Amino acid sequence: MHAPIPSTRTLDLYDKLRDDLLSGRLKPGQKLQMRFLMDTYQAGQTPLREALNRLTSEGLVEAREQRGFLVPPVSRSELQELTTTRCWLEALALRKSMEAATPAWEEALVVAHHRLSRTRRSLNPDQFEDNPEWERLHRIFHRTLIGQCGSTPLIGFCEHLADQLYRYRRLSIRRAFPTRKVADEHQAIITAVLEGEVDHAVGLLEHHYQQTADVILEDPAL
């Protein structure tokens, strides 16, 4: 028996809630009281519950018995666990992509990197102001890196981990922005990939992700 198809309203609420969860507008540990959600999103209980149940299945919302829904709190242990798992899976995906490299994939990777490198990380050069276009192109670049691996489920797992870690990465951006040279890290990764240096490329990618985690782990406020 097929699951019911979500309504357009449910999908719209799901997208809005998901964006607010990942961006941090809905804070870690925040209780998602139904009245608050109904007022904030101008929606009824039924489509809201459907959207929240879908987000719960993705790990972006917690359902507490008799206590409603909650934005999952952040923790050092979860951050390190998610980072380690992402490194394992994307190392495999990148190796497989490089083994199956084609001119078309390499060209797509060069284009994705070029577009990312030409986009400002911050809308304000003096203090961090998020640039949504950079975030979009950044996701495309990393997705393209592993996109030749030949496994749709593996790519899906990596995407899910990227979403889970995005909440954490938002915590590190302002601290890292003045000193971290993310563009140089991306350049080093793509250079190693295009030169066929598999172990080096994988090591650089893993270090890239661990760098982000370390910035957060060093923050006593977490």
mmCIF file of C-alpha atoms in Angstrom:
data_model
loop_
_atom_site.group_PDB
_atom_site.id
_atom_site.type_symbol
_atom_site.label_atom_id
_atom_site.label_comp_id
_atom_site.label_asym_id
_atom_site.label_seq_id
_atom_site.Cartn_x
_atom_site.Cartn_y
_atom_site.Cartn_z
ATOM 1 C CA MET A 1 0.000 0.000 0.000
ATOM 2 C CA HIS A 2 1.422 3.340 -1.069
ATOM 3 C CA ALA A 3 1.873 6.177 1.428
ATOM 4 C CA PRO A 4 -0.448 9.141 0.836
ATOM 5 C CA ILE A 5 0.998 11.914 -1.296
ATOM 6 C CA PRO A 6 1.649 15.039 0.824
ATOM 7 C CA SER A 7 -0.521 18.027 -0.010
ATOM 8 C CA THR A 8 0.952 21.117 -1.619
ATOM 9 C CA ARG A 9 0.381 22.992 1.655
ATOM 10 C CA THR A 10 2.247 20.312 3.624
ATOM 11 C CA LEU A 11 5.189 20.411 1.207
ATOM 12 C CA ASP A 12 5.294 24.208 1.395
ATOM 13 C CA LEU A 13 5.337 24.094 5.207
ATOM 14 C CA TYR A 14 7.960 21.365 5.137
ATOM 15 C CA ASP A 15 10.237 23.532 2.974
ATOM 16 C CA LYS A 16 9.776 26.606 5.194
ATOM 17 C CA LEU A 17 10.313 24.701 8.441
ATOM 18 C CA ARG A 18 13.329 22.892 7.011
ATOM 19 C CA ASP A 19 14.931 26.178 5.938
ATOM 20 C CA ASP A 20 14.312 27.695 9.367
ATOM 21 C CA LEU A 21 15.713 24.626 11.142
ATOM 22 C CA LEU A 22 18.870 24.502 9.034
ATOM 23 C CA SER A 23 19.477 28.252 9.124
ATOM 24 C CA GLY A 24 19.127 28.409 12.901
ATOM 25 C CA ARG A 25 16.068 30.668 12.904
ATOM 26 C CA LEU A 26 14.476 27.875 14.929
ATOM 27 C CA LYS A 27 17.033 27.460 17.709
ATOM 28 C CA PRO A 28 18.531 24.162 18.921
ATOM 29 C CA GLY A 29 16.531 22.935 21.901
ATOM 30 C CA GLN A 30 13.536 25.164 21.092
ATOM 31 C CA LYS A 31 10.092 23.663 21.786
ATOM 32 C CA LEU A 32 7.923 23.731 18.686
ATOM 33 C CA GLN A 33 4.601 24.509 20.305
ATOM 34 C CA MET A 34 1.688 24.074 17.931
ATOM 35 C CA ARG A 35 0.118 27.465 18.680
ATOM 36 C CA PHE A 36 3.447 29.207 17.992
ATOM 37 C CA LEU A 37 3.831 27.303 14.709
ATOM 38 C CA MET A 38 0.252 27.992 13.640
ATOM 39 C CA ASP A 39 0.736 31.726 14.234
ATOM 40 C CA THR A 40 4.231 31.887 12.716
ATOM 41 C CA TYR A 41 3.466 29.909 9.565
ATOM 42 C CA GLN A 42 -0.210 30.802 9.260
ATOM 43 C CA ALA A 43 -1.182 27.160 8.984
ATOM 44 C CA GLY A 44 -3.524 24.594 10.485
ATOM 45 C CA GLN A 45 -2.562 21.714 12.769
ATOM 46 C CA THR A 46 -2.988 18.921 10.222
ATOM 47 C CA PRO A 47 -0.512 20.123 7.554
ATOM 48 C CA LEU A 48 1.893 21.263 10.292
ATOM 49 C CA ARG A 49 1.886 17.834 11.942
ATOM 50 C CA GLU A 50 2.412 16.158 8.574
ATOM 51 C CA ALA A 51 5.396 18.423 7.854
ATOM 52 C CA LEU A 52 6.820 17.901 11.360
ATOM 53 C CA ASN A 53 6.465 14.122 11.084
ATOM 54 C CA ARG A 54 8.407 14.183 7.819
ATOM 55 C CA LEU A 55 11.136 16.324 9.392
ATOM 56 C CA THR A 56 11.233 13.947 12.361
ATOM 57 C CA SER A 57 11.917 11.026 10.024
ATOM 58 C CA GLU A 58 14.889 13.005 8.652
ATOM 59 C CA GLY A 59 16.288 13.728 12.109
ATOM 60 C CA LEU A 60 15.741 17.486 11.870
ATOM 61 C CA VAL A 61 12.969 17.484 14.499
ATOM 62 C CA GLU A 62 12.499 15.395 17.639
ATOM 63 C CA ALA A 63 9.094 14.073 18.657
ATOM 64 C CA ARG A 64 8.770 13.729 22.432
ATOM 65 C CA GLU A 65 5.948 11.515 23.703
ATOM 66 C CA GLN A 66 3.279 13.656 25.367
ATOM 67 C CA ARG A 67 5.537 16.699 24.954
ATOM 68 C CA GLY A 68 5.173 17.561 21.288
ATOM 69 C CA PHE A 69 8.010 18.500 18.954
ATOM 70 C CA LEU A 70 11.450 19.928 19.654
ATOM 71 C CA VAL A 71 14.371 21.293 17.634
ATOM 72 C CA PRO A 72 17.189 18.792 18.324
ATOM 73 C CA PRO A 73 19.836 20.265 20.636
ATOM 74 C CA VAL A 74 23.456 20.458 19.477
ATOM 75 C CA SER A 75 26.250 18.568 21.195
ATOM 76 C CA ARG A 76 29.963 17.995 20.809
ATOM 77 C CA SER A 77 29.538 14.229 20.607
ATOM 78 C CA GLU A 78 26.937 14.416 17.840
ATOM 79 C CA LEU A 79 29.022 16.918 15.873
ATOM 80 C CA GLN A 80 32.082 14.681 15.958
ATOM 81 C CA GLU A 81 30.033 11.585 15.145
ATOM 82 C CA LEU A 82 28.357 13.249 12.166
ATOM 83 C CA THR A 83 31.680 14.664 10.926
ATOM 84 C CA THR A 84 33.438 11.300 11.200
ATOM 85 C CA THR A 85 30.620 9.524 9.375
ATOM 86 C CA ARG A 86 30.540 12.149 6.633
ATOM 87 C CA CYS A 87 34.294 11.785 6.163
ATOM 88 C CA TRP A 88 33.958 7.986 5.863
ATOM 89 C CA LEU A 89 31.145 8.128 3.311
ATOM 90 C CA GLU A 90 32.431 11.020 1.204
ATOM 91 C CA ALA A 91 35.925 9.521 1.143
ATOM 92 C CA LEU A 92 34.413 6.411 -0.428
ATOM 93 C CA ALA A 93 32.232 8.453 -2.789
ATOM 94 C CA LEU A 94 35.150 10.623 -3.918
ATOM 95 C CA ARG A 95 37.391 7.598 -4.504
ATOM 96 C CA LYS A 96 34.707 5.943 -6.615
ATOM 97 C CA SER A 97 34.070 9.188 -8.508
ATOM 98 C CA MET A 98 37.766 9.576 -9.325
ATOM 99 C CA GLU A 99 37.993 5.933 -10.408
ATOM 100 C CA ALA A 100 35.072 6.505 -12.786
ATOM 101 C CA ALA A 101 36.174 9.991 -13.871
ATOM 102 C CA THR A 102 35.032 11.213 -17.276
ATOM 103 C CA PRO A 103 35.774 14.430 -19.166
ATOM 104 C CA ALA A 104 32.140 15.477 -18.643
ATOM 105 C CA TRP A 105 32.385 15.038 -14.862
ATOM 106 C CA GLU A 106 35.689 16.899 -14.683
ATOM 107 C CA GLU A 107 34.237 19.720 -16.762
ATOM 108 C CA ALA A 108 31.176 19.919 -14.477
ATOM 109 C CA LEU A 109 33.488 20.037 -11.465
ATOM 110 C CA VAL A 110 35.589 22.843 -12.962
ATOM 111 C CA VAL A 111 32.433 24.835 -13.760
ATOM 112 C CA ALA A 112 30.990 24.300 -10.255
ATOM 113 C CA HIS A 113 34.260 25.409 -8.676
ATOM 114 C CA HIS A 114 34.609 28.416 -10.982
ATOM 115 C CA ARG A 115 31.123 29.668 -10.124
ATOM 116 C CA LEU A 116 31.741 29.175 -6.416
ATOM 117 C CA SER A 117 35.139 30.889 -6.487
ATOM 118 C CA ARG A 118 33.680 33.951 -8.221
ATOM 119 C CA THR A 119 30.954 34.378 -5.584
ATOM 120 C CA ARG A 120 31.577 36.337 -2.409
ATOM 121 C CA ARG A 121 31.384 34.343 0.806
ATOM 122 C CA SER A 122 30.029 37.349 2.676
ATOM 123 C CA LEU A 123 27.895 40.152 1.341
ATOM 124 C CA ASN A 124 29.859 42.490 3.617
ATOM 125 C CA PRO A 125 33.673 42.349 3.245
ATOM 126 C CA ASP A 126 34.302 43.737 6.743
ATOM 127 C CA GLN A 127 32.022 41.546 8.823
ATOM 128 C CA PHE A 128 30.228 38.328 8.019
ATOM 129 C CA GLU A 129 26.876 38.700 6.267
ATOM 130 C CA ASP A 130 25.601 35.445 4.826
ATOM 131 C CA ASN A 131 25.412 35.155 1.039
ATOM 132 C CA PRO A 132 22.672 32.634 0.128
ATOM 133 C CA GLU A 133 24.027 32.292 -3.413
ATOM 134 C CA TRP A 134 27.418 31.179 -2.068
ATOM 135 C CA GLU A 135 25.700 28.562 0.077
ATOM 136 C CA ARG A 136 23.787 27.253 -2.949
ATOM 137 C CA LEU A 137 26.924 27.041 -5.105
ATOM 138 C CA HIS A 138 28.922 25.526 -2.237
ATOM 139 C CA ARG A 139 26.422 22.666 -1.968
ATOM 140 C CA ILE A 140 26.563 22.139 -5.751
ATOM 141 C CA PHE A 141 30.377 21.996 -5.678
ATOM 142 C CA HIS A 142 30.473 19.347 -2.959
ATOM 143 C CA ARG A 143 27.659 17.373 -4.576
ATOM 144 C CA THR A 144 29.493 17.406 -7.904
ATOM 145 C CA LEU A 145 32.705 16.180 -6.239
ATOM 146 C CA ILE A 146 31.051 12.877 -5.303
ATOM 147 C CA GLY A 147 28.492 12.782 -8.087
ATOM 148 C CA GLN A 148 30.383 10.324 -10.283
ATOM 149 C CA CYS A 149 30.506 7.569 -7.629
ATOM 150 C CA GLY A 150 27.757 5.522 -9.282
ATOM 151 C CA SER A 151 25.618 5.098 -6.162
ATOM 152 C CA THR A 152 22.450 7.147 -5.740
ATOM 153 C CA PRO A 153 21.884 5.843 -2.173
ATOM 154 C CA LEU A 154 25.441 6.810 -1.178
ATOM 155 C CA ILE A 155 24.947 10.315 -2.543
ATOM 156 C CA GLY A 156 21.644 10.482 -0.650
ATOM 157 C CA PHE A 157 23.316 9.503 2.637
ATOM 158 C CA CYS A 158 25.981 12.163 2.067
ATOM 159 C CA GLU A 159 23.316 14.784 1.360
ATOM 160 C CA HIS A 160 21.483 13.854 4.554
ATOM 161 C CA LEU A 161 24.674 14.238 6.598
ATOM 162 C CA ALA A 162 25.388 17.569 4.909
ATOM 163 C CA ASP A 163 21.954 18.771 6.045
ATOM 164 C CA GLN A 164 22.515 17.554 9.600
ATOM 165 C CA LEU A 165 25.908 19.255 9.741
ATOM 166 C CA TYR A 166 24.673 22.489 8.186
ATOM 167 C CA ARG A 167 23.101 23.422 11.529
ATOM 168 C CA TYR A 168 26.518 23.073 13.120
ATOM 169 C CA ARG A 169 28.368 24.822 10.310
ATOM 170 C CA ARG A 170 26.176 27.874 10.863
ATOM 171 C CA LEU A 171 27.638 28.050 14.384
ATOM 172 C CA SER A 172 31.194 28.248 13.061
ATOM 173 C CA ILE A 173 30.887 30.691 10.173
ATOM 174 C CA ARG A 174 31.228 33.985 12.030
ATOM 175 C CA ARG A 175 34.186 32.744 14.060
ATOM 176 C CA ALA A 176 35.986 31.258 11.062
ATOM 177 C CA PHE A 177 35.261 33.951 8.465
ATOM 178 C CA PRO A 178 38.064 36.429 9.384
ATOM 179 C CA THR A 179 40.893 33.870 9.244
ATOM 180 C CA ARG A 180 39.905 30.680 7.461
ATOM 181 C CA LYS A 181 40.770 30.489 3.748
ATOM 182 C CA VAL A 182 37.951 28.232 2.556
ATOM 183 C CA ALA A 183 38.512 29.182 -1.097
ATOM 184 C CA ASP A 184 42.102 27.914 -0.858
ATOM 185 C CA GLU A 185 40.859 24.632 0.613
ATOM 186 C CA HIS A 186 38.435 24.179 -2.287
ATOM 187 C CA GLN A 187 41.181 24.986 -4.793
ATOM 188 C CA ALA A 188 43.531 22.427 -3.254
ATOM 189 C CA ILE A 189 40.827 19.737 -3.365
ATOM 190 C CA ILE A 190 39.907 20.283 -7.008
ATOM 191 C CA THR A 191 43.570 20.458 -8.051
ATOM 192 C CA ALA A 192 44.256 17.076 -6.440
ATOM 193 C CA VAL A 193 41.138 15.596 -8.029
ATOM 194 C CA LEU A 194 41.986 16.797 -11.530
ATOM 195 C CA GLU A 195 45.566 15.536 -11.166
ATOM 196 C CA GLY A 196 44.274 12.110 -10.167
ATOM 197 C CA GLU A 197 45.875 12.159 -6.706
ATOM 198 C CA VAL A 198 43.220 10.059 -5.002
ATOM 199 C CA ASP A 199 44.683 9.710 -1.509
ATOM 200 C CA HIS A 200 45.678 13.370 -1.405
ATOM 201 C CA ALA A 201 42.259 14.547 -2.586
ATOM 202 C CA VAL A 202 40.483 12.387 -0.018
ATOM 203 C CA GLY A 203 42.779 13.614 2.748
ATOM 204 C CA LEU A 204 42.143 17.242 1.814
ATOM 205 C CA LEU A 205 38.371 16.715 1.763
ATOM 206 C CA GLU A 206 38.410 15.035 5.173
ATOM 207 C CA HIS A 207 40.582 17.819 6.590
ATOM 208 C CA HIS A 208 38.201 20.396 5.097
ATOM 209 C CA TYR A 209 35.294 18.920 7.050
ATOM 210 C CA GLN A 210 37.261 18.389 10.242
ATOM 211 C CA GLN A 211 38.429 22.016 10.144
ATOM 212 C CA THR A 212 34.803 23.130 10.342
ATOM 213 C CA ALA A 213 34.111 20.801 13.249
ATOM 214 C CA ASP A 214 37.231 21.957 15.111
ATOM 215 C CA VAL A 215 36.181 25.614 14.956
ATOM 216 C CA ILE A 216 32.923 24.680 16.690
ATOM 217 C CA LEU A 217 34.479 22.230 19.144
ATOM 218 C CA GLU A 218 36.877 24.935 20.312
ATOM 219 C CA ASP A 219 33.952 27.220 21.168
ATOM 220 C CA PRO A 220 33.285 27.023 24.934
ATOM 221 C CA ALA A 221 29.707 28.178 24.341
ATOM 222 C CA LEU A 222 28.730 24.864 22.695
#
